[in-house]
Amino acid sequence: MTSVEPDIESEALLEIAANDAYQAIIEEEEDVDEANSSQDEDVIWLREQIENNKAISWINRPSVYILGLVICIFMIAFASTIGVKQIILFKLACNTVANSKGYCDPIETQVLVSSYEMYSMVGGTLVSLIPVAKAGELSDIYGRKPFFIAMFVSATTSHLCSYLIFHHYNTFPFKLLLERNGFLQYVEE
C-alpha cells in the first residue's frame, strides 16, 4: 500500500539541493560584489528566505509536495461529483420536456442538457477571462495562499448553490443555472 505522505528523505534531499543552488548563487554574487559593492535584490531575498525557512518546522515549510497533495485531494473530491451532477441535470431536463402522460423524449432531453452545457462552458470561459488576467499580478502582491483559499471556497460555494437549486426545482432551471455558473465562474477565478 502506497503512502500519501511525501517521502521525508526525498524532500530533505530536494531541500539540500535547493540550498546548494542558493549557496552557489550567493557565493557567485559575493565574488562579483567584491568588485562591484552593490548586491542584487534577488540574492538578498533568497538569503532571507533561506533563513526564514530554516526557522520553520518541516510540516509548515513551503513544499511542492504539500501543495500537490492538497490540490490532488481537492480535484478528486471535485471529480467525484461530476457524475451525480450529470444524472441530476438529465432528470430535471426529463421532467421539463415530459409530456402530459409523463413520457420523456430522450432526444429533447439531450438537446436541453447539451444546450445548457454549451452555454455554460462558453459563458463561463468568457466571464473568467477578466479575473484570470489580474490573478497573476495580484498573486505577486498578496501571495498565492489567498487565491488558493478563494478558489476552494468559491468551488465549494458553487457546489452548494447547485445543490440548493437542484433541491428546490423539479424542472430544469436553465436560466438560473447559467446565472449561477457565470457569477461563480467569475468569483472562482
mmCIF file of C-alpha atoms in Angstrom:
data_model
loop_
_atom_site.group_PDB
_atom_site.id
_atom_site.type_symbol
_atom_site.label_atom_id
_atom_site.label_comp_id
_atom_site.label_asym_id
_atom_site.label_seq_id
_atom_site.Cartn_x
_atom_site.Cartn_y
_atom_site.Cartn_z
ATOM 1 C CA MET A 1 0.000 0.000 0.000
ATOM 2 C CA THR A 2 1.471 3.332 -1.021
ATOM 3 C CA SER A 3 1.563 6.194 1.412
ATOM 4 C CA VAL A 4 0.003 9.536 0.571
ATOM 5 C CA GLU A 5 2.576 11.401 2.652
ATOM 6 C CA PRO A 6 5.705 12.546 0.808
ATOM 7 C CA ASP A 7 8.931 10.699 1.478
ATOM 8 C CA ILE A 8 10.804 12.762 4.073
ATOM 9 C CA GLU A 9 14.203 11.656 2.761
ATOM 10 C CA SER A 10 13.475 12.761 -0.800
ATOM 11 C CA GLU A 11 12.055 16.042 0.473
ATOM 12 C CA ALA A 12 15.185 16.547 2.573
ATOM 13 C CA LEU A 13 17.388 15.809 -0.458
ATOM 14 C CA LEU A 14 15.360 18.258 -2.526
ATOM 15 C CA GLU A 15 15.789 20.893 0.161
ATOM 16 C CA ILE A 16 19.539 20.254 0.325
ATOM 17 C CA ALA A 17 19.775 20.600 -3.461
ATOM 18 C CA ALA A 18 17.841 23.871 -3.344
ATOM 19 C CA ASN A 19 20.065 25.170 -0.539
ATOM 20 C CA ASP A 20 23.175 24.209 -2.534
ATOM 21 C CA ALA A 21 21.832 26.072 -5.559
ATOM 22 C CA TYR A 22 21.083 29.107 -3.396
ATOM 23 C CA GLN A 23 24.573 28.939 -1.868
ATOM 24 C CA ALA A 24 26.151 28.764 -5.335
ATOM 25 C CA ILE A 25 24.202 31.847 -6.397
ATOM 26 C CA ILE A 26 25.157 33.650 -3.210
ATOM 27 C CA GLU A 27 28.854 32.744 -3.481
ATOM 28 C CA GLU A 28 28.938 33.783 -7.132
ATOM 29 C CA GLU A 29 27.258 37.049 -6.262
ATOM 30 C CA GLU A 30 29.677 37.676 -3.385
ATOM 31 C CA ASP A 31 32.607 37.308 -5.801
ATOM 32 C CA VAL A 32 31.032 39.875 -8.114
ATOM 33 C CA ASP A 33 30.159 42.097 -5.150
ATOM 34 C CA GLU A 34 33.776 42.359 -4.085
ATOM 35 C CA ALA A 35 34.491 44.091 -7.369
ATOM 36 C CA ASN A 36 31.173 45.933 -7.503
ATOM 37 C CA SER A 37 29.917 46.594 -3.955
ATOM 38 C CA SER A 38 26.185 46.512 -4.827
ATOM 39 C CA GLN A 39 24.148 43.362 -4.157
ATOM 40 C CA ASP A 40 21.362 42.023 -6.315
ATOM 41 C CA GLU A 41 17.882 42.230 -4.755
ATOM 42 C CA ASP A 42 17.111 38.628 -5.696
ATOM 43 C CA VAL A 43 20.145 37.314 -3.836
ATOM 44 C CA ILE A 44 19.223 39.294 -0.747
ATOM 45 C CA TRP A 45 15.679 37.951 -0.938
ATOM 46 C CA LEU A 46 16.972 34.374 -1.374
ATOM 47 C CA ARG A 47 19.176 34.744 1.696
ATOM 48 C CA GLU A 48 16.234 35.983 3.745
ATOM 49 C CA GLN A 49 14.055 33.110 2.542
ATOM 50 C CA ILE A 50 16.714 30.522 3.381
ATOM 51 C CA GLU A 51 16.991 31.869 6.915
ATOM 52 C CA ASN A 52 13.214 32.133 7.335
ATOM 53 C CA ASN A 53 12.651 28.579 6.071
ATOM 54 C CA LYS A 54 15.302 27.161 8.403
ATOM 55 C CA ALA A 55 13.331 28.527 11.356
ATOM 56 C CA ILE A 56 10.074 26.835 10.263
ATOM 57 C CA SER A 57 9.315 23.207 11.105
ATOM 58 C CA TRP A 58 9.284 20.815 8.131
ATOM 59 C CA ILE A 59 5.482 20.412 8.191
ATOM 60 C CA ASN A 60 4.872 24.176 7.858
ATOM 61 C CA ARG A 61 7.717 24.811 5.431
ATOM 62 C CA PRO A 62 6.637 25.686 1.874
ATOM 63 C CA SER A 63 6.676 22.474 -0.123
ATOM 64 C CA VAL A 64 5.642 21.410 -3.596
ATOM 65 C CA TYR A 65 4.562 18.055 -2.162
ATOM 66 C CA ILE A 66 2.088 19.544 0.327
ATOM 67 C CA LEU A 67 0.647 21.855 -2.312
ATOM 68 C CA GLY A 68 0.330 18.967 -4.766
ATOM 69 C CA LEU A 69 -1.343 16.779 -2.150
ATOM 70 C CA VAL A 70 -3.941 19.431 -1.290
ATOM 71 C CA ILE A 71 -4.720 20.105 -4.961
ATOM 72 C CA CYS A 72 -4.928 16.366 -5.712
ATOM 73 C CA ILE A 73 -7.387 15.725 -2.866
ATOM 74 C CA PHE A 74 -9.500 18.698 -3.952
ATOM 75 C CA MET A 75 -9.574 17.558 -7.587
ATOM 76 C CA ILE A 76 -10.567 14.008 -6.597
ATOM 77 C CA ALA A 77 -13.408 15.389 -4.458
ATOM 78 C CA PHE A 78 -14.481 17.708 -7.278
ATOM 79 C CA ALA A 79 -14.329 14.956 -9.916
ATOM 80 C CA SER A 80 -16.399 12.602 -7.786
ATOM 81 C CA THR A 81 -19.367 14.997 -8.019
ATOM 82 C CA ILE A 82 -19.438 15.273 -11.821
ATOM 83 C CA GLY A 83 -21.331 12.043 -12.488
ATOM 84 C CA VAL A 84 -24.018 12.724 -9.910
ATOM 85 C CA LYS A 85 -24.464 16.264 -11.229
ATOM 86 C CA GLN A 86 -24.998 14.934 -14.770
ATOM 87 C CA ILE A 87 -27.617 12.446 -13.565
ATOM 88 C CA ILE A 88 -29.479 15.225 -11.749
ATOM 89 C CA LEU A 89 -29.288 17.513 -14.805
ATOM 90 C CA PHE A 90 -30.744 14.796 -17.034
ATOM 91 C CA LYS A 91 -33.503 14.027 -14.521
ATOM 92 C CA LEU A 92 -34.526 17.692 -14.294
ATOM 93 C CA ALA A 93 -34.344 18.055 -18.082
ATOM 94 C CA CYS A 94 -36.513 14.951 -18.462
ATOM 95 C CA ASN A 95 -39.080 16.455 -16.088
ATOM 96 C CA THR A 96 -39.033 19.654 -18.158
ATOM 97 C CA VAL A 97 -39.639 18.018 -21.568
ATOM 98 C CA ALA A 98 -42.064 15.350 -20.325
ATOM 99 C CA ASN A 99 -45.479 15.380 -21.969
ATOM 100 C CA SER A 100 -48.821 15.137 -20.175
ATOM 101 C CA LYS A 101 -48.525 11.344 -19.944
ATOM 102 C CA GLY A 102 -45.119 11.597 -18.277
ATOM 103 C CA TYR A 103 -43.165 10.391 -21.342
ATOM 104 C CA CYS A 104 -39.737 11.956 -21.629
ATOM 105 C CA ASP A 105 -38.266 12.192 -25.130
ATOM 106 C CA PRO A 106 -34.552 11.267 -24.848
ATOM 107 C CA ILE A 107 -33.594 13.435 -27.830
ATOM 108 C CA GLU A 108 -35.227 16.570 -26.411
ATOM 109 C CA THR A 109 -33.677 15.840 -23.035
ATOM 110 C CA GLN A 110 -30.220 15.506 -24.581
ATOM 111 C CA VAL A 111 -30.687 18.709 -26.606
ATOM 112 C CA LEU A 112 -31.694 20.646 -23.478
ATOM 113 C CA VAL A 113 -28.752 19.387 -21.410
ATOM 114 C CA SER A 114 -26.301 19.859 -24.305
ATOM 115 C CA SER A 115 -27.520 23.421 -24.851
ATOM 116 C CA TYR A 116 -27.060 24.174 -21.169
ATOM 117 C CA GLU A 117 -23.556 22.670 -21.167
ATOM 118 C CA MET A 118 -22.607 24.647 -24.296
ATOM 119 C CA TYR A 119 -23.831 27.995 -22.941
ATOM 120 C CA SER A 120 -22.319 27.216 -19.571
ATOM 121 C CA MET A 121 -18.874 26.476 -20.996
ATOM 122 C CA VAL A 122 -18.802 29.461 -23.374
ATOM 123 C CA GLY A 123 -20.223 31.872 -20.803
ATOM 124 C CA GLY A 124 -18.007 30.594 -18.013
ATOM 125 C CA THR A 125 -14.914 30.908 -20.189
ATOM 126 C CA LEU A 126 -15.758 34.451 -21.285
ATOM 127 C CA VAL A 127 -16.576 35.561 -17.748
ATOM 128 C CA SER A 128 -13.407 34.021 -16.281
ATOM 129 C CA LEU A 129 -11.111 35.876 -18.702
ATOM 130 C CA ILE A 130 -11.411 39.071 -16.676
ATOM 131 C CA PRO A 131 -10.214 37.798 -13.280
ATOM 132 C CA VAL A 132 -7.607 35.456 -14.784
ATOM 133 C CA ALA A 133 -5.904 38.454 -16.373
ATOM 134 C CA LYS A 134 -5.448 40.063 -12.952
ATOM 135 C CA ALA A 135 -4.890 36.964 -10.806
ATOM 136 C CA GLY A 136 -1.196 36.619 -11.630
ATOM 137 C CA GLU A 137 -0.458 40.256 -10.969
ATOM 138 C CA LEU A 138 -2.378 40.300 -7.694
ATOM 139 C CA SER A 139 -0.911 36.988 -6.518
ATOM 140 C CA ASP A 140 2.560 38.512 -6.861
ATOM 141 C CA ILE A 141 1.454 41.250 -4.487
ATOM 142 C CA TYR A 142 -0.643 39.279 -1.974
ATOM 143 C CA GLY A 143 0.839 35.796 -2.356
ATOM 144 C CA ARG A 144 -0.651 32.554 -3.656
ATOM 145 C CA LYS A 145 -2.371 31.393 -0.472
ATOM 146 C CA PRO A 146 -5.347 33.814 -0.584
ATOM 147 C CA PHE A 147 -6.040 32.809 -4.178
ATOM 148 C CA PHE A 148 -5.970 29.090 -3.401
ATOM 149 C CA ILE A 149 -8.285 29.639 -0.445
ATOM 150 C CA ALA A 150 -10.624 31.786 -2.563
ATOM 151 C CA MET A 151 -10.695 29.101 -5.258
ATOM 152 C CA PHE A 152 -11.545 26.345 -2.758
ATOM 153 C CA VAL A 153 -14.230 28.461 -1.058
ATOM 154 C CA SER A 154 -15.823 29.529 -4.342
ATOM 155 C CA ALA A 155 -15.833 25.972 -5.732
ATOM 156 C CA THR A 156 -17.488 24.765 -2.536
ATOM 157 C CA THR A 157 -19.999 27.616 -2.761
ATOM 158 C CA SER A 158 -20.677 26.679 -6.382
ATOM 159 C CA HIS A 159 -21.474 23.096 -5.423
ATOM 160 C CA LEU A 160 -23.648 24.257 -2.531
ATOM 161 C CA CYS A 161 -25.606 26.587 -4.842
ATOM 162 C CA SER A 162 -26.046 23.753 -7.334
ATOM 163 C CA TYR A 163 -27.379 21.543 -4.559
ATOM 164 C CA LEU A 164 -29.847 24.200 -3.425
ATOM 165 C CA ILE A 165 -31.064 24.781 -6.984
ATOM 166 C CA PHE A 166 -31.418 21.056 -7.660
ATOM 167 C CA HIS A 167 -33.215 20.561 -4.351
ATOM 168 C CA HIS A 168 -35.817 23.301 -4.874
ATOM 169 C CA TYR A 169 -36.737 22.727 -8.538
ATOM 170 C CA ASN A 170 -38.479 19.783 -10.182
ATOM 171 C CA THR A 171 -37.803 21.038 -13.702
ATOM 172 C CA PHE A 172 -34.647 22.267 -15.400
ATOM 173 C CA PRO A 173 -33.971 25.881 -14.273
ATOM 174 C CA PHE A 174 -31.927 26.743 -17.385
ATOM 175 C CA LYS A 175 -31.517 30.493 -16.854
ATOM 176 C CA LEU A 176 -30.897 30.238 -13.108
ATOM 177 C CA LEU A 177 -28.198 27.603 -13.598
ATOM 178 C CA LEU A 178 -26.481 29.732 -16.259
ATOM 179 C CA GLU A 179 -26.541 32.801 -13.990
ATOM 180 C CA ARG A 180 -25.111 30.785 -11.102
ATOM 181 C CA ASN A 181 -22.406 29.358 -13.335
ATOM 182 C CA GLY A 182 -21.422 32.757 -14.757
ATOM 183 C CA PHE A 183 -21.302 34.516 -11.403
ATOM 184 C CA LEU A 184 -19.423 31.771 -9.594
ATOM 185 C CA GLN A 185 -17.019 31.301 -12.512
ATOM 186 C CA TYR A 186 -16.139 34.993 -12.144
ATOM 187 C CA VAL A 187 -15.699 34.696 -8.379
ATOM 188 C CA GLU A 188 -13.792 31.411 -8.660
ATOM 189 C CA GLU A 189 -11.127 32.832 -10.940
#
